[in-house]
Amino acid sequence: MGGELRYEIGQNAYIKLILHTLKHKTSAVNGVLLGRVSGGDTKPVVEITDSVPLFHSQIGLLPPLEIALVQIEEYYDQQGLNIVGYYHANERFDDFELGTVAKNIGDHIYRYIPQAAVLLLDNKKLEALPKGKDRSPVMQLYTRDVSRSWKLVGSDGSSQVTIKEPSANIVLVDYISSGKWQDIIDFDDHLDDISKYEHKLLFSLFFHHLITYFCE
Amino acid sequence: MVSKTDEAQVNRLENQVDNGGGGAWEYLCLVRKLKLRRSDKVLKHGLSILNDPKKRSSLGPDEWTLYEQVAIAAMDCQCLDVAKDCIKTLQKRFLESKRVGRLEAMLLEAKGSWAEAEKAYTSLLEDNPFDQVIHKRRAAMAKAQGNILGAIEWLNKYLEIFMADHDAWRELAEIYVSLQMYKQAAFCYEELILSQPTNPLYHLAYADVLYTLGGLENIQAAKKYYASTVDLTGGKNTRALLGICLCTSAMGQLTKGRNKEDKESPELQILAATALERDYKQRAPTKLSLLTSTLRSLKL
């Protein structure tokens, strides 16, 4: 018998997606999670190592999503990573439900991997972030159970999502206060102007982190 | 919904003002004209003018418009004290004004006092039943409270009277898409295309909805509207070009095994693919190989 499945998200993937939600505060946003399943049967873990911000408008439309998924599959396959999940942030502050569009896209992602994780932004937790010392991600985790519906994973079970780097929320709060969310480019931005794309940001996020690290 | 040139102009001005290069009033006017929602910037730069007596007096009568604009931006940023101050200033200047009364009701909304806001709007409407802004606030309030179906109802009632309000049709279409009610969204875009047939963004949105609805007929129609978008934008719209490729691929799947005569000619797809590759080569060369493999996988 194997161990219970864990979900772990890397700092880079986590911060990028939160910043994405903050760049578009007045609309729903979504994106895809990349990574791999490892740990075998004894300590299975879904490692989320990267996130790709997708859209901040008309999320329920198929054509941009189809194009994005084809490109993402292609690009990350070359790096040995798979699509392992999906993230979503609702338009309204007090909306804590996983809506039908999110569920449908989740179902699509489920076809890539049955252990697919759907992360929904928890606005209240995000708001409380600068005041507290919470190390857990400001997201709710949903997984699909045998009844084929998306169920919220409670914080009492071991099958919840943790952040790999314990100080991630501190870095996140720092990035938020310095307005780093302005630099996020998502797939919508790329489709509007193909000269904009995401990889420059990856470099700049990482670089900033290095500087902070060496200057401490 | 703004054109690329308008957006570029606003962003340029915004950058200029953000970096201390002046032009704040020009920026604020442009944001107001284009009806953009950039409340944090409007609040910041608007207040810097209002709090400077010299700058404020140089505006002349436009000062009051700025107070209104800043009040609304403040409410959007939940800076309710700032909003209250602006409204108070306007109240002193314009006693018994309906326009200021509207702002007061919006403040109630921003506080979350829904019932009181509703009462305020109803009473304002008694004296002015054709105030479009107030009618739309009701839909906005329903949406803010999570009553999406109520918002739809209000918007539909509104559009029966004010059927030329394009923003309302677009808002309704976007709400329908968020609820996956694609047929109803399509109807809204049809209305918009009828009234503004040369606006490519409506053709594009309509095509996206048709494709999402699916089925051979809808995808054939989607292809036509992607093509008209390409036509109206001089071939510069990436989404439309990609849409043509998606449609051709989807139609190929749906008509597999059918008579060769039923199949469409591949010219349009080839033209679209060529245009895309040329554009990527010029403006996003590092992404060109990704595009090429995407197009390849679509042709299957």
XYZ file of C-alpha atoms in Angstrom:
516
model
C 0.000 0.000 0.000
C 1.425 3.398 -0.880
C 1.524 6.688 0.972
C -1.086 9.410 0.521
C -0.643 11.729 -2.424
C 0.889 15.095 -1.587
C 0.885 18.283 -3.649
C 3.866 20.587 -3.523
C 4.237 23.880 -5.374
C 7.559 25.587 -6.011
C 8.077 29.219 -5.037
C 8.536 30.449 -8.594
C 5.306 28.852 -9.804
C 3.399 30.047 -6.740
C 4.554 33.661 -6.756
C 4.042 34.030 -10.488
C 0.423 32.931 -10.350
C -0.435 35.101 -7.341
C 1.120 38.110 -9.054
C -0.964 37.285 -12.120
C -4.157 37.438 -10.067
C -3.046 40.770 -8.608
C -2.341 42.314 -11.970
C -5.971 41.847 -12.964
C -7.861 42.578 -9.781
C -11.150 43.295 -11.505
C -11.491 40.139 -13.562
C -11.210 36.402 -13.258
C -7.819 35.000 -14.247
C -6.544 31.532 -14.896
C -3.494 29.552 -15.861
C -1.931 26.156 -16.126
C 0.365 24.337 -13.690
C 3.367 22.379 -14.900
C 5.409 19.759 -13.137
C 5.680 16.037 -12.622
C 4.508 13.202 -10.418
C 7.286 11.603 -8.437
C 8.002 9.618 -5.311
C 6.792 6.306 -6.653
C 4.233 4.349 -4.647
C 5.609 5.008 -1.189
C 5.730 8.793 -1.153
C 3.786 9.995 -4.180
C 3.912 13.731 -4.711
C 2.684 16.003 -7.473
C 5.459 18.565 -7.829
C 4.274 21.823 -9.355
C 7.423 23.474 -10.634
C 6.092 26.130 -12.975
C 2.913 28.004 -13.804
C 1.829 29.624 -17.047
C -0.534 32.602 -16.697
C -3.168 32.292 -19.393
C -6.113 34.677 -19.488
C -7.764 37.610 -17.814
C -10.735 38.056 -20.141
C -13.552 35.904 -21.541
C -12.208 32.820 -19.853
C -15.081 30.677 -21.084
C -14.027 30.797 -24.731
C -12.336 27.822 -26.369
C -10.087 29.078 -29.190
C -7.426 30.867 -27.106
C -7.416 27.985 -24.605
C -6.886 25.380 -27.310
C -3.994 27.292 -28.840
C -2.430 27.839 -25.435
C -2.617 24.174 -24.446
C -1.058 23.014 -27.731
C 1.835 25.450 -27.276
C 2.305 24.642 -23.597
C 2.305 20.893 -24.184
C 4.880 21.292 -26.932
C 7.165 23.674 -25.050
C 7.223 21.927 -21.693
C 7.428 18.442 -23.183
C 10.877 19.449 -24.421
C 11.778 20.271 -20.818
C 10.434 17.021 -19.429
C 7.521 18.648 -17.649
C 3.835 17.828 -17.913
C 0.611 19.696 -17.337
C -0.348 18.758 -13.802
C -3.028 21.261 -12.926
C -4.907 24.479 -13.369
C -5.319 27.640 -11.304
C -8.226 30.052 -11.206
C -9.098 33.273 -9.431
C -12.704 34.440 -9.299
C -13.782 37.914 -10.291
C -15.405 38.772 -6.962
C -13.642 39.045 -3.621
C -16.156 36.971 -1.688
C -16.711 34.272 -4.277
C -15.234 31.052 -2.887
C -16.885 28.677 -5.280
C -15.217 26.756 -8.057
C -17.422 27.845 -10.968
C -18.531 25.771 -13.945
C -15.985 27.233 -16.353
C -13.166 26.380 -13.931
C -14.572 22.890 -13.415
C -14.845 22.301 -17.160
C -11.295 23.404 -17.795
C -10.295 21.258 -14.836
C -11.992 18.291 -16.482
C -9.945 18.962 -19.587
C -6.735 19.054 -17.549
C -7.803 15.843 -15.814
C -7.382 14.110 -19.151
C -3.677 14.896 -18.993
C -3.250 13.518 -15.498
C -5.821 12.001 -13.103
C -4.074 13.502 -10.098
C -4.627 16.952 -11.554
C -4.714 19.787 -9.032
C -7.086 22.705 -9.369
C -6.026 25.677 -7.271
C -8.544 28.405 -6.479
C -7.332 31.715 -5.086
C -8.428 32.365 -1.513
C -8.925 36.136 -1.490
C -9.338 36.413 2.263
C -6.072 34.587 2.879
C -4.316 36.755 0.301
C -5.583 39.898 1.980
C -4.382 38.690 5.378
C -0.960 37.748 4.084
C 1.079 40.834 5.065
C -0.312 40.739 8.586
C 0.303 37.119 9.434
C 3.031 34.498 9.424
C 1.129 31.879 7.460
C 3.398 29.653 5.429
C 0.654 27.838 3.583
C -0.308 28.923 0.080
C -3.214 31.357 -0.266
C -5.080 28.894 -2.421
C -7.660 26.194 -2.019
C -6.895 22.801 -3.527
C -9.484 20.814 -5.428
C -9.013 17.314 -6.758
C -11.350 15.036 -8.651
C -12.691 12.100 -6.715
C -14.236 8.848 -7.850
C -17.620 10.517 -8.343
C -15.969 12.629 -11.086
C -16.630 15.873 -9.264
C -14.152 18.400 -7.964
C -13.873 18.302 -4.195
C -12.210 20.812 -1.904
C -9.324 19.241 -0.035
C -9.533 20.188 3.628
C -6.593 21.384 5.701
C -6.975 18.461 8.086
C -6.010 15.873 5.504
C -2.431 15.301 4.497
C -3.379 15.633 0.858
C -3.182 19.413 0.724
C -0.818 21.648 -1.151
C 2.340 22.947 0.497
C 4.940 25.361 -0.753
C 8.375 23.876 -1.250
C 10.292 26.895 0.060
C 9.128 27.873 3.565
C 9.810 31.600 3.123
C 7.807 31.910 -0.092
C 5.070 34.058 1.436
C 7.646 36.511 2.745
C 9.141 36.866 -0.716
C 5.640 37.193 -2.149
C 4.677 40.021 0.204
C 7.901 41.790 -0.748
C 7.141 41.440 -4.458
C 3.591 42.677 -3.949
C 4.691 45.806 -2.149
C 7.227 46.583 -4.853
C 4.542 46.209 -7.527
C 6.218 43.298 -9.272
C 2.805 42.135 -10.560
C 3.015 44.789 -13.248
C 5.632 42.708 -15.052
C 3.485 39.613 -15.467
C 2.708 38.771 -19.094
C -0.008 36.228 -19.738
C -1.173 34.464 -22.880
C -3.878 37.093 -23.451
C -1.168 39.760 -23.524
C 0.848 37.669 -25.953
C -2.097 37.171 -28.296
C -2.756 40.914 -28.229
C 0.889 41.656 -28.998
C 3.109 38.728 -29.907
C 6.249 40.651 -29.088
C 5.305 40.254 -25.420
C 6.014 36.917 -23.822
C 6.666 35.459 -20.487
C 10.199 34.246 -20.350
C 11.809 37.594 -19.740
C 9.878 37.709 -16.488
C 11.139 34.350 -15.296
C 14.640 35.654 -15.596
C 13.903 38.914 -13.838
C 12.058 37.239 -10.955
C 14.878 34.780 -10.430
C 17.525 37.477 -10.744
C 15.857 39.668 -8.151
C 15.644 36.744 -5.803
C 19.358 36.039 -6.277
C 20.240 39.632 -5.463
C 18.153 39.585 -2.311
C 19.727 36.310 -1.313
C 23.294 37.512 -1.736
C 22.700 40.853 -0.105
C 21.342 39.429 3.155
C -12.648 47.852 -25.541
C -10.019 50.155 -26.942
C -7.981 50.098 -30.098
C -4.280 49.331 -29.975
C -3.325 52.914 -30.828
C -5.530 54.321 -28.081
C -4.146 51.878 -25.554
C -0.567 52.660 -26.594
C -1.264 56.366 -26.182
C -2.740 55.939 -22.698
C 0.126 53.708 -21.592
C 2.676 56.178 -22.892
C 1.027 59.022 -20.989
C 0.712 56.864 -17.894
C 4.407 56.062 -17.987
C 5.228 59.705 -18.454
C 3.126 60.817 -15.504
C 4.329 57.956 -13.298
C 7.924 58.984 -13.888
C 7.332 62.625 -13.047
C 7.188 63.879 -16.611
C 3.920 65.773 -16.191
C 0.771 65.468 -18.286
C -1.448 64.268 -15.457
C -4.515 66.231 -16.560
C -4.129 65.000 -20.151
C -3.881 61.443 -18.857
C -6.962 61.774 -16.668
C -8.993 63.220 -19.552
C -7.961 60.386 -21.843
C -8.838 57.731 -19.255
C -12.247 59.369 -18.820
C -12.815 59.615 -22.561
C -11.878 55.982 -23.223
C -13.807 54.833 -20.136
C -10.863 52.852 -18.838
C -10.716 51.390 -15.379
C -7.364 52.461 -13.953
C -8.553 53.568 -10.596
C -5.281 53.359 -8.662
C -3.522 55.683 -11.125
C -6.496 58.022 -11.430
C -6.679 58.282 -7.662
C -2.976 58.955 -7.271
C -2.594 61.513 -10.041
C -6.022 63.075 -9.572
C -5.358 63.712 -5.903
C -1.989 65.262 -6.665
C -3.805 67.890 -8.720
C -6.691 68.377 -6.294
C -4.428 68.728 -3.279
C -2.395 71.454 -4.956
C -4.425 74.708 -4.828
C -2.532 76.249 -7.754
C -3.007 73.241 -10.026
C -6.619 72.949 -8.923
C -7.548 76.524 -9.748
C -5.838 76.319 -13.143
C -8.459 73.720 -14.117
C -11.277 76.231 -13.933
C -14.721 74.618 -14.147
C -13.116 71.245 -14.983
C -12.180 71.064 -11.300
C -15.598 69.613 -10.484
C -15.361 66.933 -13.167
C -12.069 65.908 -11.621
C -13.627 65.678 -8.165
C -16.236 63.347 -9.620
C -13.639 61.229 -11.430
C -11.449 60.964 -8.327
C -14.444 60.135 -6.126
C -15.344 57.178 -8.325
C -11.715 56.021 -8.519
C -11.430 56.271 -4.746
C -14.510 54.117 -4.304
C -13.043 51.540 -6.672
C -9.873 51.448 -4.552
C -11.892 51.277 -1.324
C -10.503 54.632 -0.159
C -13.915 55.645 1.096
C -12.736 58.620 3.151
C -11.243 60.241 0.082
C -14.449 59.568 -1.817
C -16.521 61.075 0.967
C -14.384 64.231 0.976
C -14.707 64.677 -2.773
C -18.459 64.196 -2.615
C -18.765 66.683 0.245
C -16.885 69.278 -1.802
C -19.212 68.671 -4.733
C -22.276 68.844 -2.464
C -21.213 72.291 -1.231
C -20.785 73.532 -4.764
C -23.841 71.892 -6.342
C -26.645 71.873 -3.794
C -29.453 69.396 -4.470
C -27.695 68.052 -7.562
C -28.948 64.748 -8.945
C -25.489 63.967 -10.290
C -24.007 64.335 -6.818
C -26.920 62.314 -5.443
C -25.823 59.537 -7.766
C -22.319 59.663 -6.295
C -23.755 59.445 -2.794
C -25.670 56.323 -3.779
C -22.510 54.855 -5.297
C -20.741 55.466 -2.011
C -23.409 53.419 -0.247
C -22.724 50.711 -2.802
C -18.991 50.870 -2.147
C -19.672 50.441 1.563
C -21.755 47.369 0.827
C -24.977 48.961 2.078
C -26.958 47.383 -0.718
C -30.455 48.032 0.569
C -29.785 51.709 1.208
C -28.127 52.111 -2.178
C -31.115 50.461 -3.830
C -33.451 52.877 -2.037
C -31.332 55.836 -3.111
C -31.290 54.740 -6.750
C -35.026 54.094 -6.794
C -35.788 57.543 -5.485
C -33.364 59.145 -7.954
C -35.061 57.274 -10.775
C -38.465 58.614 -9.764
C -37.369 62.085 -10.768
C -35.244 60.961 -13.659
C -36.465 57.654 -15.081
C -34.135 57.757 -18.073
C -30.833 58.055 -16.248
C -28.812 55.355 -17.938
C -26.031 55.334 -15.369
C -28.409 54.564 -12.520
C -30.114 51.778 -14.435
C -26.743 50.181 -15.025
C -25.729 50.585 -11.383
C -28.549 48.212 -10.496
C -27.086 45.540 -12.760
C -23.654 46.240 -11.289
C -24.998 45.889 -7.744
C -26.615 42.564 -8.553
C -23.346 41.342 -10.033
C -21.349 42.560 -7.026
C -23.605 40.625 -4.683
C -23.111 37.479 -6.696
C -26.614 37.571 -8.134
C -25.492 37.010 -11.712
C -28.908 35.976 -12.958
C -30.329 39.143 -11.436
C -27.673 41.174 -13.247
C -28.710 39.504 -16.498
C -32.335 40.373 -15.825
C -31.545 44.027 -15.113
C -29.335 44.306 -18.195
C -31.982 42.752 -20.429
C -34.615 45.147 -19.085
C -32.199 48.028 -19.620
C -31.431 47.007 -23.194
C -35.123 46.834 -24.087
C -35.192 50.585 -23.554
C -31.643 51.595 -24.416
C -30.876 49.172 -27.198
C -28.092 51.298 -28.658
C -25.858 50.981 -25.596
C -22.938 48.952 -26.907
C -21.169 48.731 -23.576
C -24.235 47.112 -22.053
C -24.514 44.554 -24.854
C -20.836 43.700 -24.376
C -21.187 43.389 -20.626
C -24.163 41.105 -21.097
C -22.272 39.004 -23.637
C -19.343 38.612 -21.259
C -21.640 37.585 -18.412
C -23.249 34.967 -20.647
C -19.817 33.615 -21.628
C -18.810 33.359 -17.972
C -21.916 31.226 -17.410
C -21.250 29.241 -20.600
C -24.560 30.449 -22.110
C -22.937 30.741 -25.516
C -26.093 30.972 -27.634
C -27.212 34.022 -25.669
C -23.740 35.532 -25.922
C -23.853 34.999 -29.688
C -27.131 36.914 -29.848
C -25.520 39.895 -28.108
C -22.599 39.944 -30.521
C -25.026 39.682 -33.445
C -26.721 42.847 -32.189
C -23.359 44.569 -31.898
C -22.258 43.545 -35.379
C -25.559 44.773 -36.806
C -25.105 48.192 -35.276
C -21.348 48.507 -35.793
C -20.471 46.230 -38.705
C -16.979 47.622 -39.154
C -15.758 47.014 -35.616
C -13.474 43.989 -35.940
C -13.492 43.192 -32.221
C -17.157 42.216 -32.398
C -16.524 39.939 -35.382
C -13.683 38.329 -33.453
C -15.668 37.814 -30.267
C -18.572 36.397 -32.266
C -16.238 33.982 -34.051
C -14.790 32.845 -30.710
C -18.287 32.161 -29.360
C -19.355 30.290 -32.499
C -16.258 28.099 -32.343
C -16.922 27.390 -28.682
C -20.508 26.385 -29.495
C -19.076 23.846 -31.886
C -20.630 21.755 -34.603
C -19.808 21.984 -38.278
C -22.169 24.840 -39.141
C -21.004 27.029 -36.275
C -17.348 26.415 -37.037
C -17.897 27.227 -40.702
C -19.561 30.475 -39.634
C -16.752 31.158 -37.150
C -14.233 30.839 -39.946
C -16.138 33.448 -41.950
C -16.053 35.882 -39.043
C -12.372 35.272 -38.341
C -11.855 36.035 -42.026
C -13.852 39.254 -41.811
C -11.790 40.231 -38.752
C -8.621 39.650 -40.760
C -10.117 41.804 -43.502
C -11.078 44.625 -41.146
C -7.714 44.634 -39.380
C -5.516 44.402 -42.468
C -4.329 40.942 -41.474
C -2.753 42.189 -38.266
C -4.928 40.387 -35.743
C -3.107 37.321 -34.398
C -6.209 35.849 -32.745
C -8.159 35.931 -36.010
C -5.345 34.323 -37.994
C -5.006 31.573 -35.396
C -8.779 31.204 -35.408
C -8.771 30.450 -39.114
C -6.227 27.678 -38.551
C -8.235 26.270 -35.641
C -11.427 26.238 -37.711
C -9.796 24.512 -40.666
C -8.383 21.887 -38.349
C -11.689 21.355 -36.560
C -13.629 21.145 -39.820
C -11.125 18.632 -41.120
C -11.839 16.458 -38.087
C -15.601 16.816 -38.425
C -15.710 16.046 -42.140
C -13.365 13.072 -42.048
C -14.478 10.417 -44.456
C -16.876 12.683 -46.253
C -16.911 13.385 -49.933
C -13.848 15.245 -51.199
C -16.116 17.913 -52.742
C -17.409 18.892 -49.343
C -13.941 19.751 -48.124
C -12.964 23.377 -48.165
C -10.006 24.631 -50.130
C -6.919 25.071 -47.991
C -5.993 28.476 -49.395
C -7.291 30.523 -46.484
C -5.467 28.424 -43.914
C -2.228 28.589 -45.894
C -2.510 32.367 -46.183
C -3.214 32.683 -42.460
C -0.325 30.407 -41.522
C 2.050 32.329 -43.785
C 0.981 35.647 -42.316
C 1.476 34.326 -38.790
C 4.915 32.930 -39.536
C 5.991 36.177 -41.149
C 4.775 38.192 -38.176
C 6.446 35.931 -35.624
C 9.707 35.979 -37.566
C 9.689 39.735 -37.380
C 8.376 40.404 -33.876
C 8.829 37.239 -31.811
C 11.578 35.216 -33.498
C 12.359 33.107 -30.448
C 8.769 31.876 -30.458
C 8.718 31.045 -34.176
C 9.558 27.361 -33.814
C 6.794 26.977 -31.234
C 4.314 28.568 -33.632
C 5.426 26.348 -36.493
C 4.976 23.176 -34.490
C 1.582 24.417 -33.245
C 0.446 24.984 -36.830
C 1.814 21.595 -37.787
C -0.142 19.813 -35.074
C -3.303 21.677 -36.112
C -3.063 20.464 -39.675
C -3.406 16.850 -38.567
